[in-house]
Coordinates of C-alpha atoms (C1' of nucleotides) in Angstrom, one line a residue:
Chain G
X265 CA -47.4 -23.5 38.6
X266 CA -44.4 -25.4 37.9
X267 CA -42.2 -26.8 40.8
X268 CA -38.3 -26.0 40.6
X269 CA -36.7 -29.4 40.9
X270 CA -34.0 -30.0 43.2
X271 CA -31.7 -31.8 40.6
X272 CA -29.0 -30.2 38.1
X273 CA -29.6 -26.1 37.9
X274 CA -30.5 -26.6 34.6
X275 CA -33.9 -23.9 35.0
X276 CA -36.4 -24.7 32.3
X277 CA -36.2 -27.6 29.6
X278 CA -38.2 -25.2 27.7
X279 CA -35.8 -22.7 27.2
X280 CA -33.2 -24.9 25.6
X281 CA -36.2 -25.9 23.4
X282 CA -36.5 -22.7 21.9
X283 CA -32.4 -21.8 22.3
X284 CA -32.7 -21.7 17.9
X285 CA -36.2 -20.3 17.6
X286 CA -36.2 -17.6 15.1
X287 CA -37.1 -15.1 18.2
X288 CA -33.7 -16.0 19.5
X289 CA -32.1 -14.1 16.4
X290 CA -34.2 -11.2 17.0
X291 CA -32.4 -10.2 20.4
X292 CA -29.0 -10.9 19.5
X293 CA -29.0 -7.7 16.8
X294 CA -31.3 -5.6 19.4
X295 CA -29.7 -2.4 20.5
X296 CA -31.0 -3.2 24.0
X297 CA -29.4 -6.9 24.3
X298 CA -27.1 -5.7 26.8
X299 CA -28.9 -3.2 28.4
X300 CA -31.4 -3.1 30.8
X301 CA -33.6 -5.7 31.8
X302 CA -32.2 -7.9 29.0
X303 CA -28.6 -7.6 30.0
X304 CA -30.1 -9.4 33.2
X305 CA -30.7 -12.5 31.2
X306 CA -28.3 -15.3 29.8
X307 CA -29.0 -15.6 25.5
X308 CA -30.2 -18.6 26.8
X309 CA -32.8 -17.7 29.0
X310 CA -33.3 -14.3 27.1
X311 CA -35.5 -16.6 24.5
X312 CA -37.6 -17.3 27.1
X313 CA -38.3 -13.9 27.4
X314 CA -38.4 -13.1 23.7
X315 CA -41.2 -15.4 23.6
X316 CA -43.7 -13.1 25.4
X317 CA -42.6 -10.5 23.7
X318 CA -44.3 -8.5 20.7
X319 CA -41.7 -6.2 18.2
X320 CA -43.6 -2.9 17.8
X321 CA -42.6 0.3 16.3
X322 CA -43.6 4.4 16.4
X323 CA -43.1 7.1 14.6
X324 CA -41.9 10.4 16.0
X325 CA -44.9 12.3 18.3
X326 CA -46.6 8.6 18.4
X327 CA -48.2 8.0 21.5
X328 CA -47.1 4.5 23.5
X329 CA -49.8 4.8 26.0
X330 CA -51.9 7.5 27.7
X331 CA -52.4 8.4 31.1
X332 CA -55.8 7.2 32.7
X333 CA -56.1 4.0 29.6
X334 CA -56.3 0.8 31.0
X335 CA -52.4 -0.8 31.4
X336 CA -52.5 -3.7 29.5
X337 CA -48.8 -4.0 28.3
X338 CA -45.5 -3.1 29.7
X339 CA -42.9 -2.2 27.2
X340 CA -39.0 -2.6 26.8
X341 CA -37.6 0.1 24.5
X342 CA -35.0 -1.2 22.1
X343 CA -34.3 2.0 20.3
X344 CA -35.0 5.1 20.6
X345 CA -36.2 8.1 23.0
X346 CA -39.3 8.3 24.5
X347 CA -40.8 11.3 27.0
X348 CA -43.1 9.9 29.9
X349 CA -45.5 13.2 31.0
X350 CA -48.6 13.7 33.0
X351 CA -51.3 16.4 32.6
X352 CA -53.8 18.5 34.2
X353 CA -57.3 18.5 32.5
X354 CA -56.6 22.4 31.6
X355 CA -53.6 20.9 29.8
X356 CA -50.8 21.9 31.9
X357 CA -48.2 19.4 31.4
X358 CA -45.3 18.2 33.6
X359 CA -43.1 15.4 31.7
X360 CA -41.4 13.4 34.7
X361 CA -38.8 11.6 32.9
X362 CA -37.3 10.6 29.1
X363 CA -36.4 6.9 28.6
X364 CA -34.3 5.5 25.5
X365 CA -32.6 1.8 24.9
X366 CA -32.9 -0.5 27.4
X367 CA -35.9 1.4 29.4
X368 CA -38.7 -0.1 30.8
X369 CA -42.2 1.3 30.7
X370 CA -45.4 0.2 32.7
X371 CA -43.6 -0.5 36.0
X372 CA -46.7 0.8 38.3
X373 CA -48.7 -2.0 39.9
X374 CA -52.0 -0.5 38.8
X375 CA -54.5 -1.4 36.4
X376 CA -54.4 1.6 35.0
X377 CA -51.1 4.2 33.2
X378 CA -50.1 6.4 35.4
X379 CA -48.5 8.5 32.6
X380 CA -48.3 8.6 29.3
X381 CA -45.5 8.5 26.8
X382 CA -44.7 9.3 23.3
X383 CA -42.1 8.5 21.1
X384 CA -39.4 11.3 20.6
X385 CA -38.2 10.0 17.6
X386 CA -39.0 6.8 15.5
X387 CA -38.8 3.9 18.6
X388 CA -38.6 0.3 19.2
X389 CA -40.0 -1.5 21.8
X390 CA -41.0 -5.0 22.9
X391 CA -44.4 -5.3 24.3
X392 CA -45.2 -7.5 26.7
X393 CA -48.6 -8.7 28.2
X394 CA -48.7 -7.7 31.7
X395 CA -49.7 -11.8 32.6
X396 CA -47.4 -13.3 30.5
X397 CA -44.4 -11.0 31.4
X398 CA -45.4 -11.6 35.2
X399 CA -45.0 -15.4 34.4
X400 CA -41.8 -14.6 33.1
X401 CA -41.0 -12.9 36.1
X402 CA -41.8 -16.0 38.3
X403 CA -39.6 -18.0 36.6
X404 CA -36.2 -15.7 36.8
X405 CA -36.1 -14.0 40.1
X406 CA -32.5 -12.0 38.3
X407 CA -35.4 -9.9 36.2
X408 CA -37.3 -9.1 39.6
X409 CA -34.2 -8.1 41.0
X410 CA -32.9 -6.1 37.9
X411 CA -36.1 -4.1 38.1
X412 CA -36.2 -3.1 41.6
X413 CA -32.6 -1.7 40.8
X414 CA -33.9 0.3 38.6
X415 CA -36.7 1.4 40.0
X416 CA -34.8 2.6 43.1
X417 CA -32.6 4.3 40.6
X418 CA -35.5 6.1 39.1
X419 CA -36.8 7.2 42.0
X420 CA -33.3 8.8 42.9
X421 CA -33.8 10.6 39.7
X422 CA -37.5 11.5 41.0
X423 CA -35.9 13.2 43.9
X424 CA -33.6 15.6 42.0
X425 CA -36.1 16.5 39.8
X426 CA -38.3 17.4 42.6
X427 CA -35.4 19.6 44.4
X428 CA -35.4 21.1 40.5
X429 CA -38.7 21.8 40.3
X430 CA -39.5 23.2 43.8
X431 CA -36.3 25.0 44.7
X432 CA -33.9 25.8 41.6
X433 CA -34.0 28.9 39.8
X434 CA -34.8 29.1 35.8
X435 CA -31.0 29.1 35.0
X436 CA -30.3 26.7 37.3
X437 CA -32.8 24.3 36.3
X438 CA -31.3 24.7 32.5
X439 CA -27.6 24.4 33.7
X440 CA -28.6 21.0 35.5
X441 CA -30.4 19.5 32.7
X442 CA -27.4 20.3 29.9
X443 CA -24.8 18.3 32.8
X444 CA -27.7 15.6 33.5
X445 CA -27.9 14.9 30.0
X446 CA -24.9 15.3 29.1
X447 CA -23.9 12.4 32.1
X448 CA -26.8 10.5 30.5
X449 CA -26.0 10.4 26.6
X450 CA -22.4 11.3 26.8
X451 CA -19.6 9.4 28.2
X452 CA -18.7 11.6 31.1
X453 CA -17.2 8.9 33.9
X454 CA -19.7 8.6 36.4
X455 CA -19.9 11.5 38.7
X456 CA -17.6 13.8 36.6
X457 CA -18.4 16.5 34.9
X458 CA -18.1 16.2 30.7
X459 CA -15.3 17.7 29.3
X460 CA -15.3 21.2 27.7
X461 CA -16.6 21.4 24.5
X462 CA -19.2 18.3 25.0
X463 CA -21.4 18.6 22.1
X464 CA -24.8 17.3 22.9
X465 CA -27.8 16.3 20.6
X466 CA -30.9 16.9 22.4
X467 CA -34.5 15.3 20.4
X468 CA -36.2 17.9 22.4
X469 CA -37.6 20.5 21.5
X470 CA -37.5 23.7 23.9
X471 CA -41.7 22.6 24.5
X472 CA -40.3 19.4 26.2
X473 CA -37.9 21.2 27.6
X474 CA -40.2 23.5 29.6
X475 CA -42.1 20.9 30.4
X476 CA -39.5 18.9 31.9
X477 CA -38.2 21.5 33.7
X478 CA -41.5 23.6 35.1
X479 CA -40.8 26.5 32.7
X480 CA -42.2 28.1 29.6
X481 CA -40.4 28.0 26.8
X482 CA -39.9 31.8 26.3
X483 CA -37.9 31.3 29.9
X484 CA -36.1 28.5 28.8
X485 CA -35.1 30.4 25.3
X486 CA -33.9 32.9 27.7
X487 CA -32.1 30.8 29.8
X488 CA -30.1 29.3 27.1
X489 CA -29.8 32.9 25.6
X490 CA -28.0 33.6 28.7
X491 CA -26.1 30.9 29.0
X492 CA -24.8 31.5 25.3
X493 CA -24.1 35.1 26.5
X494 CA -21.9 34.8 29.1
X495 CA -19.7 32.1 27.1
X496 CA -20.7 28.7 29.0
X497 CA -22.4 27.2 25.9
X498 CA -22.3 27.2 22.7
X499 CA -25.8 27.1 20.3
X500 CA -24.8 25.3 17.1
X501 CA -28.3 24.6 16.1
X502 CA -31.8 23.7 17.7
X503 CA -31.0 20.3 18.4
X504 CA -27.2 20.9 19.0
X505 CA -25.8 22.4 22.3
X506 CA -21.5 22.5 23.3
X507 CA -20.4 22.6 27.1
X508 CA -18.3 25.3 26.8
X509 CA -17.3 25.8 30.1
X510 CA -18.8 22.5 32.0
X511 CA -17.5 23.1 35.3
X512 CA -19.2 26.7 35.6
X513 CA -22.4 25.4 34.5
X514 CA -21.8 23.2 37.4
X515 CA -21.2 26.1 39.5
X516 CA -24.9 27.3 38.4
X517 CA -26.7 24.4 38.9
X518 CA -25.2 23.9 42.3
X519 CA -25.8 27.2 43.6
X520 CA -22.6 26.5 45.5
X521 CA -19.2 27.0 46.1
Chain Y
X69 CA -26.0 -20.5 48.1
X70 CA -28.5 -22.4 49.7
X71 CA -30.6 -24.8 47.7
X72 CA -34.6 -24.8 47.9
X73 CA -35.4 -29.1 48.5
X74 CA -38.4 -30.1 46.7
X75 CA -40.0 -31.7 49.9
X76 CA -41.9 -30.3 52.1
X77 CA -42.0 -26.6 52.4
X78 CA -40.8 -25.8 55.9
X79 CA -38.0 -23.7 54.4
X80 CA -35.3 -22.8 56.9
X81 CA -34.3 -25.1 60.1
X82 CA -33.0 -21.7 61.0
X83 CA -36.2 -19.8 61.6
X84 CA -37.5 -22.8 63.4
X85 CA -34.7 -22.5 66.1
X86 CA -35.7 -19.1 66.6
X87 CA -39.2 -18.8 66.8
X88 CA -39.2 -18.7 70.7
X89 CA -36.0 -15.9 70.5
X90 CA -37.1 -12.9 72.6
X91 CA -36.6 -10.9 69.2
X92 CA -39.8 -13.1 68.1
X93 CA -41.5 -11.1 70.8
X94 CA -40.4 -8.1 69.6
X95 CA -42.7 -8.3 66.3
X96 CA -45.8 -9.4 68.0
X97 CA -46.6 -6.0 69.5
X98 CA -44.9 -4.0 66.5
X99 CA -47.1 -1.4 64.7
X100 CA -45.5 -2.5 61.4
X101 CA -46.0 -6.2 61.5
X102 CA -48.8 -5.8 59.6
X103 CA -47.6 -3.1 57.3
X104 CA -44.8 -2.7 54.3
X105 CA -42.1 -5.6 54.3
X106 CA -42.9 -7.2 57.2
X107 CA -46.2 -7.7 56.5
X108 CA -44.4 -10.1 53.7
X109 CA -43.7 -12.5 55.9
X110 CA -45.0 -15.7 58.2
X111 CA -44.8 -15.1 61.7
X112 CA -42.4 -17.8 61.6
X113 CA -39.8 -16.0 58.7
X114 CA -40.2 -12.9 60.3
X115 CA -38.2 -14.6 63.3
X116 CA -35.5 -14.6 60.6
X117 CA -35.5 -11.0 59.8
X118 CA -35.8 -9.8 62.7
X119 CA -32.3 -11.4 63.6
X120 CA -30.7 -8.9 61.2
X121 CA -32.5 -5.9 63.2
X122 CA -31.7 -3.4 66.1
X123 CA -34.2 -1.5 67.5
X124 CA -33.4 2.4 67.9
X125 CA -35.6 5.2 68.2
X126 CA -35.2 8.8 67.3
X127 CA -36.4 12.1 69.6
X128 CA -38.3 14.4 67.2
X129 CA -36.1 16.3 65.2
X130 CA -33.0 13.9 65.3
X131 CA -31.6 13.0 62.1
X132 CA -31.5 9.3 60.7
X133 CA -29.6 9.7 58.3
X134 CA -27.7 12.5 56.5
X135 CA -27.6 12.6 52.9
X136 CA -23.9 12.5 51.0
X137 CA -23.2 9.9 54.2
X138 CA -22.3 6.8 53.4
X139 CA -25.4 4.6 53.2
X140 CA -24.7 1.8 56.1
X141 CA -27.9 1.0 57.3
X142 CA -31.4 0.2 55.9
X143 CA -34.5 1.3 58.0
X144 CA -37.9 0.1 58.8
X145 CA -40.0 2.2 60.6
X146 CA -42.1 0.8 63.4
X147 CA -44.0 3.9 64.3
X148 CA -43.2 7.8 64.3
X149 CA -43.0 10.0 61.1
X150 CA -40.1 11.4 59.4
X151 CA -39.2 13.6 56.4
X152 CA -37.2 13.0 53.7
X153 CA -35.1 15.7 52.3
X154 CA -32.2 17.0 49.6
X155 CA -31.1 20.5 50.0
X156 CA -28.6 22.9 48.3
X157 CA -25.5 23.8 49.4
X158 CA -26.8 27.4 50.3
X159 CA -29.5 25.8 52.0
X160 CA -32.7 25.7 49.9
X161 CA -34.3 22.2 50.5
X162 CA -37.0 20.3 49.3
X163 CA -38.6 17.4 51.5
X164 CA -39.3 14.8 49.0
X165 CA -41.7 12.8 50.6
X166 CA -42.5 11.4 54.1
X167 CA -42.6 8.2 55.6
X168 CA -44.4 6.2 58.4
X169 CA -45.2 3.0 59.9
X170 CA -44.0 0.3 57.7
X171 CA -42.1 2.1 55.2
X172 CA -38.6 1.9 54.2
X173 CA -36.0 3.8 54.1
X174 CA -32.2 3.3 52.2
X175 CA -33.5 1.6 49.2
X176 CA -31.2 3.4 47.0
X177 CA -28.3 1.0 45.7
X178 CA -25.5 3.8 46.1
X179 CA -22.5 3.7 48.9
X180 CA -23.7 7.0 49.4
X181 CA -27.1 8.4 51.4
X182 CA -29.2 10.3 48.5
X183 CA -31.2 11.8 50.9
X184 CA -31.7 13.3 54.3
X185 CA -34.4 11.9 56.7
X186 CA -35.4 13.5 60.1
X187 CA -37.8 12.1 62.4
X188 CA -40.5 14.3 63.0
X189 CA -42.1 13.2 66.3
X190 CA -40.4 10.3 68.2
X191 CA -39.8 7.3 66.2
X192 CA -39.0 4.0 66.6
X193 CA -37.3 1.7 63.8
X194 CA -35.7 -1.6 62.8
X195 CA -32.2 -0.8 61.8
X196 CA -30.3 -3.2 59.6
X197 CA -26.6 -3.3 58.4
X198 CA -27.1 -3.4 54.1
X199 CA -25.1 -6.5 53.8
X200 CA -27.2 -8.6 56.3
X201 CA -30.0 -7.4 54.9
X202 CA -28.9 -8.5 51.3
X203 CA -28.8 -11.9 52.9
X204 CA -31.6 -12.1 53.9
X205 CA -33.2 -10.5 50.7
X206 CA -31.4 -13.6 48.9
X207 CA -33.2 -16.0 51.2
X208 CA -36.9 -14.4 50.7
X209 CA -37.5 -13.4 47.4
X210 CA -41.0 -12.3 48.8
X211 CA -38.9 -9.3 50.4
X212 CA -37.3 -8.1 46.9
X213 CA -40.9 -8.3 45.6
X214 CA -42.5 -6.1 48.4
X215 CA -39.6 -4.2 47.8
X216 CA -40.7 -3.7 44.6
X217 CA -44.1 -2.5 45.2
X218 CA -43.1 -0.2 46.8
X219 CA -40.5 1.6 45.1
X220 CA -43.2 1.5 42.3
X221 CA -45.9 3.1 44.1
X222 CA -42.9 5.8 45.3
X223 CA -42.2 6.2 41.7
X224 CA -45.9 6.7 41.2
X225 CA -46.3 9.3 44.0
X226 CA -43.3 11.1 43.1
X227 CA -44.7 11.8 39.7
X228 CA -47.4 13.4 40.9
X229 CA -45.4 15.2 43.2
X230 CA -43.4 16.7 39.9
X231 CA -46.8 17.4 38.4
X232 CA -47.3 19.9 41.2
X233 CA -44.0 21.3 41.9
X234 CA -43.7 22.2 38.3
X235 CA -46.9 23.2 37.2
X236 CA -49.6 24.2 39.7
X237 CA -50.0 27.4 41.8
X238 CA -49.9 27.9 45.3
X239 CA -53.3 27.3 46.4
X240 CA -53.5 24.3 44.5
X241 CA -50.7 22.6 45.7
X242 CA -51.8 23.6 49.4
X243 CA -55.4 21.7 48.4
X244 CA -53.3 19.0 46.4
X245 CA -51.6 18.6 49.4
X246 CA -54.8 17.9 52.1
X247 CA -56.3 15.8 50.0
X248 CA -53.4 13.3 49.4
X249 CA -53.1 13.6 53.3
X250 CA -56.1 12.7 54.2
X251 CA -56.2 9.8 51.8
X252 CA -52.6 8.8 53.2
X253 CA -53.6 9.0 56.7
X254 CA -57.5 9.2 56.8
X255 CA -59.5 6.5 55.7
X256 CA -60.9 7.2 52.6
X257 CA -61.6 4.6 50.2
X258 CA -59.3 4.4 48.0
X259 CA -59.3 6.9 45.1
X260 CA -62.4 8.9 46.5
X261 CA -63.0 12.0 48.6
X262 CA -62.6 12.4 52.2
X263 CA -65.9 12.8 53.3
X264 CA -67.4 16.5 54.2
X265 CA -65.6 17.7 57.8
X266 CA -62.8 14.9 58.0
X267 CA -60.4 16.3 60.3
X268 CA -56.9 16.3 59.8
X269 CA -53.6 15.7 62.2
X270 CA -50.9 17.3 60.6
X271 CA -47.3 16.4 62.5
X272 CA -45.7 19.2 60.1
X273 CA -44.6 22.4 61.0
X274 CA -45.4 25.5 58.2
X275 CA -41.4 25.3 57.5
X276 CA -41.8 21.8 56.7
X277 CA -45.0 22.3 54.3
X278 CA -43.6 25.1 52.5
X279 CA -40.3 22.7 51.6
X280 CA -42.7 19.8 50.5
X281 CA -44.8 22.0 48.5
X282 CA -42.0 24.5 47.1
X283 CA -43.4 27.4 48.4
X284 CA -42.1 29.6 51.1
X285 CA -44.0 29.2 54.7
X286 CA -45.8 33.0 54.3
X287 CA -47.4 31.6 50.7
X288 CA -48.7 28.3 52.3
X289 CA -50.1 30.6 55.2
X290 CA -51.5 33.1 52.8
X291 CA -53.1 29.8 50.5
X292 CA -54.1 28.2 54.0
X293 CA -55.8 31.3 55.1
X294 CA -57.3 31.8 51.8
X295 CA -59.0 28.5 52.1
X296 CA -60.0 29.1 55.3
X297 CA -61.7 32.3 54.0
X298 CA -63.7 30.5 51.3
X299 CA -65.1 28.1 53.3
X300 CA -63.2 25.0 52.1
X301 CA -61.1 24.0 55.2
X302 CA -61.4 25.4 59.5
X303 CA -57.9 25.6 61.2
X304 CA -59.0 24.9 64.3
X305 CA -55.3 24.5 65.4
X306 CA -51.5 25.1 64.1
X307 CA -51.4 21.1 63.2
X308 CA -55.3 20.5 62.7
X309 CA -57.4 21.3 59.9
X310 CA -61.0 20.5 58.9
X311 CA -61.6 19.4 55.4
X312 CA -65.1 21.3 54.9
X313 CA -65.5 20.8 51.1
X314 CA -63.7 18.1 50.2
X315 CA -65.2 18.3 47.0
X316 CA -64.0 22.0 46.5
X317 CA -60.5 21.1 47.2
X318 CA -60.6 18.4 45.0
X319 CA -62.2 20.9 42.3
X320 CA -58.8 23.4 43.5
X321 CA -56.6 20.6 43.4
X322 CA -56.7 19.4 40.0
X323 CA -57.9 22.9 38.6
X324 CA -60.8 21.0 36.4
X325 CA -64.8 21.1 35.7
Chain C
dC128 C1' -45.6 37.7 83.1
dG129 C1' -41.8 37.6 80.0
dT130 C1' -39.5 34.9 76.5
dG131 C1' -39.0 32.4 72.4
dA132 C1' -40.7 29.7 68.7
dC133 C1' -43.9 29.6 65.2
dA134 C1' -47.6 31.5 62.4
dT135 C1' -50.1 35.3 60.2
dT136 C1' -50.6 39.5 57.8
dG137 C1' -49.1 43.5 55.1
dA138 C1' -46.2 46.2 51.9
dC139 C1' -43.1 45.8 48.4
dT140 C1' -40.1 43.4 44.9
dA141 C1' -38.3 40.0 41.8
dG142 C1' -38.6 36.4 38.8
dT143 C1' -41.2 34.1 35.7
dA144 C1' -45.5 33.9 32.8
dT145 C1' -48.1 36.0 29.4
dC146 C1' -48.9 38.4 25.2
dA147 C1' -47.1 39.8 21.0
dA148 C1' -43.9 40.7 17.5
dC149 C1' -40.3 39.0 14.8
dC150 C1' -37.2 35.4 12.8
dA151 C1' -35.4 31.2 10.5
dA152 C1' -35.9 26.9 8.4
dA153 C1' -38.6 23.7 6.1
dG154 C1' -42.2 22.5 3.3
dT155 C1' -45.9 23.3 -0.3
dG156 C1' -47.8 24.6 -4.5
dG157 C1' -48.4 27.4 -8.5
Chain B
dC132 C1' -37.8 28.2 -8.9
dC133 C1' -39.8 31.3 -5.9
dA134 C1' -43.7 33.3 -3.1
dC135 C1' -46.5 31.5 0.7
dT136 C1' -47.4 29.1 4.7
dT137 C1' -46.3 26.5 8.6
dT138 C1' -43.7 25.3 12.5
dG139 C1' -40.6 26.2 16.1
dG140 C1' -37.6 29.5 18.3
dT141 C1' -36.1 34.1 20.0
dT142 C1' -36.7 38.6 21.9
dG143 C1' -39.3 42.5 23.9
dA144 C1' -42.9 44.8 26.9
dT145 C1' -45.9 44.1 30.5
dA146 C1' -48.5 41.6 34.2
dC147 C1' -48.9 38.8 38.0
dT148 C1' -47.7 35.1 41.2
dA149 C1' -45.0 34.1 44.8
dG150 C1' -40.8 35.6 47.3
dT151 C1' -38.7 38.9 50.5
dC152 C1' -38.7 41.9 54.3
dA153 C1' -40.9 43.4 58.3
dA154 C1' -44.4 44.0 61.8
dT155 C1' -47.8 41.7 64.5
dG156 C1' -50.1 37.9 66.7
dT157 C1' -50.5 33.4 69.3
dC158 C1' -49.2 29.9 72.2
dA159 C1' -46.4 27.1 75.2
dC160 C1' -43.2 27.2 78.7
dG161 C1' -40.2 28.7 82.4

DNA sequence: CGTGACATTGACTAGTATCAACCAAAGTGG
DNA sequence: CCACTTTGGTTGATACTAGTCAATGTCACG
């Protein structure tokens, strides 16, 4: 391994070998430069990382990787959305978790996926050997650190899904998702509520839906129906979904008050 | 900051001064030194962390900490095991997971608690204040990187926690359920069965059960009593159970073949 | 032996799944 | 350009799993 010298900070020769190595370019016009793992990383030693890296792209429905394969690669998704879903062998599906720009995939120790994901839409990544990233990682302790903040933040996310999925009610699992996501794609300040009239794009459709949220999608059809009935949404078009009333969808998916 | 020397690599006078402190002691006889973080470090670094701990312990049924609390502690636990939990305001909870020797507890980065853990039987843990603990972090990367694991493997287990909350039935889960305990606390190699009559020492109570598994305490019961019935499992107490066919539960569990 | 906490079992109900029909939008091909 | 098909979504009728309510059982403890 190489030895970190005592002298000047000045990390890695190497890096300032490669500061205007075409690779450089790529990041500086990715979607994810400041996002992320990336944003954890100087443009300087960001080349360092671009070096490992591999540009890849995938359609729509295009699978990343598959539950059970061996894990050779971990990925870093530059654009795009990308579900993450485990199976039964009778097909039952349960997706845990949607990740778009600045996402990382692969993050379990194991030598083999522990789910699989598919692009959503057409998606970007980076693809990283799982060596050479880990070499990467020796070298700049910030990306260790970035990704353990993360991964702690996922697993917060775990634990509301799970309260979803073993304790909410059908409605209530809908009315939480449209504020989740609205929190995640929208610009509602952080632990605010978006305001009325929030028109969301979802790139699910209502299969993903169900999945994500331990339904079929007959209930979650209904769900919505509902919701659209008594005036707290509005249903524009499959993809399309306004927050009517944002704070009583809140009420719902509390159970509270 | 500190700066690592490039000599030899005896890396904190510090430790040294402190490897005959009576908190030295402390670790020597602790269930966890050989398990989760601590297990990350020299007897001699330990000394070090162990500087930044208080001892407490918890009767069963005392709360450590409260979730919406603010988050002032991080906790290690040296032997005991407690339940993690989110509820509803109108009371419905989930119990997300539980912990034992060596695992950690606060590793969300919020001001807030995002979860509620109880002990279950009486426990004893290190307790650290977050921003000594961040200090010490900064001095042993090792720690961030354990730290890592784990929340990985977490992420790992509460995936497959989501894949039973939202898709399988009752009896499942229940089998689901004695499997992954046995392999957590049993000693089965890794990634196979228990073998045939393994016996089982469970410290929950049916409440706490039916709010890991989503279910409500008569339908564990029922699924309990239904395996009893087929043959798969004995009961020959409240918190013991007998695996009989390991392999039928594993054929229950994942709903396959 | 009585009391209380916890677990089991039974009867009934409610919420969601299943099955099926219908609908709308987007291709596809003559 | 317009039937035809395909795909995904909605709505309705019915079934079934798990929840609710209630009675009974078991065990530890005073």
């Amino acid at each position: 391994m190489v030895h970190v010298t005592n002298a000047p900070p000045a990390r890695r020769p190497l890096a300032i070998n490669l500061a205007n190595s075409p690779r450089a370019a790529q990041c500086d016009d990715c979607g994810a430069r400041h996002a992320g793992l990336c944003d954890a990383l100087s443009d300087e030693d960001l080349t360092f990382l671009a070096r490992a890296a591999q540009r890849r792209t995938y359609q729509a429905g295009e699978p990343i990787m598959q539950e059970g394969d061996k894990a050779a690669y971990f990925f870093n998704i530059n654009s795009g959305h990308v579900r993450l879903s485990k199976s039964l062998p009778d097909g039952r599906r349960q997706i845990t978790g949607f990740a778009s720009t600045g996402h990382f995939l692969g993050l379990a120790k194991s030598d083999k996926n522990v789910c699989s994901a598919e692009a959503m839409e057409p998606t970007t990544v980076c693809r990283f050997n799982r060596p050479s990233l880990m070499a990467v990682f020796e070298e700049f302790p910030a990306l260790e650190r970035k990704l353990l903040d993360v991964a702690t933040h996922e697993l917060v996310l775990a634990q509301e899904q799970m309260l979803l999925l073993g304790r909410k009610t059908a409605i209530e699992r809908v009315a939480t998702f449209l504020l989740a996501w609205a929190a995640r794609e929208d610009l509602c300040p952080a632990g605010h509520l978006p305001k009325p009239n929030a028109a969301l794009q979802l790139p699910l459709s209502r299969t993903d839906l169900a999945d994500y949220l331990g339904l079929t999608i007959e209930t979650v059809s209904r769900s919505l129906s509902q919701l659209k009935r008594d005036g707290f949404i509005d249903i524009p078009g499959i993809h399309g979904i306004t927050l009517l009333k944002p704070q009583g969808l809140a009420h719902i998916a509390e159970a509270e008050l």
